[in-house]
GROMACS .gro file of C-alpha atoms in nm:
model
  229
    1MET     CA    1  10.153   8.461  11.035
    2ALA     CA    2   9.972   8.495  10.710
    3LEU     CA    3  10.061   8.819  10.508
    4SER     CA    4   9.805   9.103  10.497
    5ALA     CA    5   9.641   9.146  10.140
    6LYS     CA    6   9.819   9.484  10.113
    7VAL     CA    7  10.181   9.322  10.150
    8GLN     CA    8  10.069   9.034   9.904
    9GLU     CA    9   9.976   9.316   9.640
   10TYR     CA   10  10.306   9.508   9.688
   11LEU     CA   11  10.497   9.185   9.616
   12ALA     CA   12  10.284   9.095   9.312
   13GLU     CA   13  10.292   9.429   9.163
   14ALA     CA   14  10.677   9.420   9.219
   15TYR     CA   15  10.693   9.079   9.029
   16ARG     CA   16  10.474   9.230   8.751
   17ILE     CA   17  10.698   9.509   8.685
   18ALA     CA   18  11.029   9.299   8.691
   19TYR     CA   19  10.850   9.015   8.463
   20TYR     CA   20  10.825   9.281   8.168
   21GLN     CA   21  11.154   9.426   8.198
   22ASP     CA   22  11.348   9.181   7.987
   23GLY     CA   23  11.558   9.017   8.236
   24ASP     CA   24  11.626   9.321   8.486
   25ARG     CA   25  11.477   9.222   8.793
   26ARG     CA   26  11.534   9.548   8.978
   27VAL     CA   27  11.223   9.755   9.034
   28SER     CA   28  11.250  10.097   9.124
   29ASN     CA   29  11.073  10.271   9.437
   30ALA     CA   30  10.920  10.533   9.177
   31ASP     CA   31  10.766  10.269   8.948
   32LEU     CA   32  10.629  10.073   9.249
   33ALA     CA   33  10.482  10.381   9.388
   34GLU     CA   34  10.307  10.456   9.061
   35VAL     CA   35  10.133  10.136   9.027
   36MET     CA   36  10.031  10.119   9.387
   37HIS     CA   37   9.927  10.500   9.385
   38VAL     CA   38  10.112  10.592   9.703
   39THR     CA   39  10.371  10.841   9.804
   40ASP     CA   40  10.742  10.806   9.806
   41ALA     CA   41  10.722  10.792  10.180
   42ALA     CA   42  10.477  10.501  10.201
   43ILE     CA   43  10.690  10.303   9.947
   44SER     CA   44  11.016  10.356  10.157
   45ARG     CA   45  10.821  10.258  10.475
   46MET     CA   46  10.685   9.919  10.296
   47ILE     CA   47  11.015   9.831  10.138
   48LYS     CA   48  11.198   9.867  10.461
   49ARG     CA   49  10.949   9.620  10.616
   50LEU     CA   50  10.961   9.366  10.314
   51ALA     CA   51  11.353   9.376  10.339
   52ARG     CA   52  11.333   9.316  10.728
   53GLU     CA   53  11.093   9.029  10.672
   54GLY     CA   54  11.318   8.898  10.381
   55TYR     CA   55  11.086   8.931  10.097
   56VAL     CA   56  11.312   9.181   9.912
   57GLN     CA   57  11.668   9.293   9.886
   58HIS     CA   58  11.688   9.679   9.917
   59HIS     CA   59  11.962   9.840   9.685
   60LYS     CA   60  11.991  10.223   9.804
   61HIS     CA   61  11.930  10.428   9.492
   62ARG     CA   62  11.869  10.106   9.275
   63GLY     CA   63  11.540   9.987   9.385
   64ILE     CA   64  11.429   9.634   9.514
   65VAL     CA   65  11.489   9.283   9.404
   66LEU     CA   66  11.251   9.013   9.504
   67THR     CA   67  11.402   8.724   9.720
   68GLU     CA   68  11.287   8.376   9.650
   69LYS     CA   69  11.077   8.398   9.930
   70GLY     CA   70  10.936   8.720   9.810
   71GLU     CA   71  10.866   8.574   9.444
   72ARG     CA   72  10.699   8.279   9.609
   73GLU     CA   73  10.454   8.485   9.781
   74ALA     CA   74  10.419   8.713   9.483
   75LEU     CA   75  10.335   8.407   9.231
   76ALA     CA   76  10.099   8.272   9.467
   77HIS     CA   77   9.892   8.596   9.518
   78ILE     CA   78   9.912   8.628   9.125
   79ARG     CA   79   9.786   8.274   9.063
   80ARG     CA   80   9.502   8.321   9.300
   81HIS     CA   81   9.401   8.658   9.143
   82ARG     CA   82   9.410   8.540   8.783
   83LEU     CA   83   9.231   8.190   8.841
   84VAL     CA   84   8.965   8.390   9.051
   85GLU     CA   85   8.898   8.611   8.758
   86ARG     CA   86   8.892   8.316   8.514
   87PHE     CA   87   8.642   8.136   8.744
   88LEU     CA   88   8.411   8.440   8.752
   89VAL     CA   89   8.397   8.469   8.382
   90ASP     CA   90   8.394   8.125   8.241
   91VAL     CA   91   8.231   7.933   8.523
   92MET     CA   92   7.975   8.200   8.693
   93GLY     CA   93   7.919   8.413   8.387
   94PHE     CA   94   8.038   8.768   8.474
   95GLY     CA   95   8.175   9.002   8.203
   96TRP     CA   96   8.579   9.036   8.165
   97HIS     CA   97   8.523   9.383   8.260
   98GLU     CA   98   8.355   9.314   8.606
   99VAL     CA   99   8.598   9.082   8.768
  100HIS     CA  100   8.922   9.262   8.864
  101ASP     CA  101   8.838   9.415   9.185
  102SER     CA  102   8.630   9.127   9.300
  103ALA     CA  103   8.926   8.900   9.227
  104ASP     CA  104   9.125   9.121   9.461
  105GLY     CA  105   8.892   9.071   9.747
  106LEU     CA  106   8.831   8.708   9.689
  107GLY     CA  107   9.203   8.615   9.623
  108ALA     CA  108   9.317   8.736   9.942
  109THR     CA  109   9.054   8.514  10.156
  110ILE     CA  110   9.037   8.162   9.991
  111SER     CA  111   9.273   7.883  10.036
  112ASP     CA  112   9.493   7.720   9.777
  113VAL     CA  113   9.249   7.410   9.811
  114VAL     CA  114   8.981   7.627   9.666
  115VAL     CA  115   9.203   7.792   9.425
  116ASN     CA  116   9.293   7.473   9.270
  117ARG     CA  117   8.941   7.336   9.261
  118MET     CA  118   8.863   7.671   9.067
  119ASP     CA  119   9.139   7.580   8.826
  120GLU     CA  120   8.980   7.236   8.752
  121MET     CA  121   8.631   7.381   8.718
  122ALA     CA  122   8.749   7.635   8.475
  123GLY     CA  123   8.939   7.369   8.259
  124PHE     CA  124   9.286   7.446   8.382
  125PRO     CA  125   9.320   7.792   8.173
  126ARG     CA  126   9.649   7.916   8.092
  127ARG     CA  127   9.569   8.292   8.089
  128CYS     CA  128   9.347   8.505   8.267
  129PRO     CA  129   9.046   8.676   8.094
  130HIS     CA  130   9.265   8.968   8.000
  131GLY     CA  131   9.544   8.754   7.853
  132GLU     CA  132   9.779   8.756   8.145
  133PRO     CA  133   9.954   8.417   8.205
  134ILE     CA  134   9.876   8.201   8.510
  135PRO     CA  135  10.145   8.049   8.724
  136THR     CA  136  10.133   7.713   8.788
  137ALA     CA  137  10.059   7.559   9.144
  138GLU     CA  138  10.431   7.480   9.156
  139GLY     CA  139  10.508   7.851   9.103
  140ASP     CA  140  10.626   7.825   8.744
  141MET     CA  141  10.527   8.138   8.521
  142PRO     CA  142  10.520   8.115   8.150
  143ARG     CA  143  10.719   8.361   7.965
  144ILE     CA  144  10.504   8.580   7.709
  145HIS     CA  145  10.684   8.787   7.411
  146ASP     CA  146  10.454   9.041   7.283
  147TYR     CA  147  10.441   9.404   7.175
  148PRO     CA  148  10.212   9.701   7.195
  149LEU     CA  149  10.005   9.733   6.859
  150THR     CA  150  10.154  10.072   6.829
  151GLU     CA  151  10.491   9.937   6.787
  152VAL     CA  152  10.454   9.686   6.505
  153GLU     CA  153  10.492   9.764   6.136
  154ALA     CA  154  10.164   9.832   5.951
  155ASN     CA  155  10.166   9.551   5.663
  156SER     CA  156   9.844   9.391   5.542
  157ASP     CA  157   9.997   9.060   5.500
  158ASP     CA  158  10.106   9.000   5.859
  159VAL     CA  159   9.845   8.851   6.086
  160TRP     CA  160   9.865   8.944   6.471
  161VAL     CA  161   9.681   8.780   6.766
  162VAL     CA  162   9.573   8.983   7.053
  163SER     CA  163   9.793   8.848   7.336
  164ARG     CA  164   9.706   9.078   7.623
  165VAL     CA  165   9.499   9.376   7.724
  166ASN     CA  166   9.693   9.604   7.942
  167THR     CA  167   9.413   9.775   8.120
  168HIS     CA  168   9.154   9.701   8.406
  169ASP     CA  169   8.930  10.010   8.314
  170SER     CA  170   8.582   9.884   8.289
  171ASP     CA  171   8.448  10.109   8.008
  172MET     CA  172   8.765  10.048   7.797
  173LEU     CA  173   8.736   9.658   7.839
  174GLN     CA  174   8.372   9.679   7.717
  175TYR     CA  175   8.459   9.902   7.424
  176ILE     CA  176   8.756   9.662   7.331
  177ALA     CA  177   8.512   9.369   7.330
  178SER     CA  178   8.268   9.542   7.122
  179LEU     CA  179   8.545   9.570   6.849
  180GLY     CA  180   8.620   9.205   6.860
  181LEU     CA  181   8.945   9.273   6.998
  182LYS     CA  182   8.965   9.035   7.321
  183PRO     CA  183   9.266   8.805   7.373
  184GLY     CA  184   9.296   8.546   7.101
  185ALA     CA  185   9.143   8.777   6.851
  186THR     CA  186   9.321   8.791   6.502
  187LEU     CA  187   9.410   9.128   6.318
  188ARG     CA  188   9.597   9.273   6.060
  189LEU     CA  189   9.739   9.644   6.103
  190ILE     CA  190   9.674   9.812   5.771
  191GLU     CA  191   9.783  10.169   5.849
  192ARG     CA  192   9.934  10.351   6.137
  193ALA     CA  193   9.904  10.740   6.109
  194PRO     CA  194  10.223  10.923   6.214
  195PHE     CA  195  10.249  11.144   6.520
  196ASN     CA  196  10.048  10.911   6.736
  197GLY     CA  197   9.766  10.908   6.489
  198PRO     CA  198   9.498  10.641   6.471
  199LEU     CA  199   9.533  10.297   6.375
  200GLN     CA  200   9.351  10.114   6.084
  201LEU     CA  201   9.281   9.760   6.141
  202GLU     CA  202   9.109   9.483   5.968
  203VAL     CA  203   8.930   9.231   6.237
  204ASP     CA  204   8.718   8.948   6.128
  205GLY     CA  205   8.714   9.099   5.739
  206GLU     CA  206   8.587   9.441   5.876
  207VAL     CA  207   8.780   9.749   5.892
  208ARG     CA  208   8.812   9.927   6.254
  209VAL     CA  209   8.980  10.254   6.314
  210ILE     CA  210   9.124  10.285   6.697
  211GLY     CA  211   9.308  10.570   6.860
  212HIS     CA  212   9.668  10.540   6.942
  213GLU     CA  213   9.606  10.522   7.319
  214LEU     CA  214   9.388  10.216   7.304
  215GLY     CA  215   9.643  10.089   7.040
  216GLY     CA  216   9.917  10.101   7.337
  217VAL     CA  217   9.670   9.907   7.555
  218LEU     CA  218   9.652   9.615   7.303
  219ARG     CA  219   9.959   9.369   7.323
  220VAL     CA  220  10.004   9.157   6.993
  221CYS     CA  221  10.219   8.867   6.904
  222SER     CA  222  10.246   8.594   6.635
  223ARG     CA  223  10.020   8.303   6.601
  224GLU     CA  224  10.286   8.059   6.701
  225GLU     CA  225  10.389   8.262   7.016
  226PHE     CA  226  10.065   8.294   7.155
  227ALA     CA  227   9.997   7.914   7.092
  228LEU     CA  228  10.305   7.852   7.331
  229VAL     CA  229  10.099   7.995   7.640
   0.00000   0.00000   0.00000
């Protein structure tokens, strides 16, 4: 029986949380409830179901760990979602701020054959429009090492590449694009004000000032690291 879209989403979000935890594969109930925007009771019910069906191992008071079966389903869902986003932007001409919700709906209904053809038509992209890595058809997920812009040292000599943009907020994505800070853009962090103050950047030879919140959304890495994925 095919998994429901909701179950696929739970597995995918659990994988995403674990992916960026530096080797810790455990996912807490609270973290999963936060990203899914549901109550603790709803999370508990879903985790019991996922454990019963063999998608997760549940450790009382320690959260869950995806099983091999659970990871396989999570990666398939993530691949479909990110490739659909890429296809909508690169082939159909949608804006990167328009595609997240549409990809959720389409990704749950199309076959692997269609997904693989989308992959081909989009030129076999390695990242989604927001910079997230796209798993291969074999289920391999590239590893990304990047940092929030708010955590790097201000030094006008260091060149950083925007690796990922950690938001799906449409207005924020449009603003980021207007600043020339989409994934792949290069920048220098000139100054970082204390106490969560604004950041002064150099982008394409022009100085930009952004708030601390926006800086936390932008993930950056070196040119060498960006080229690996």
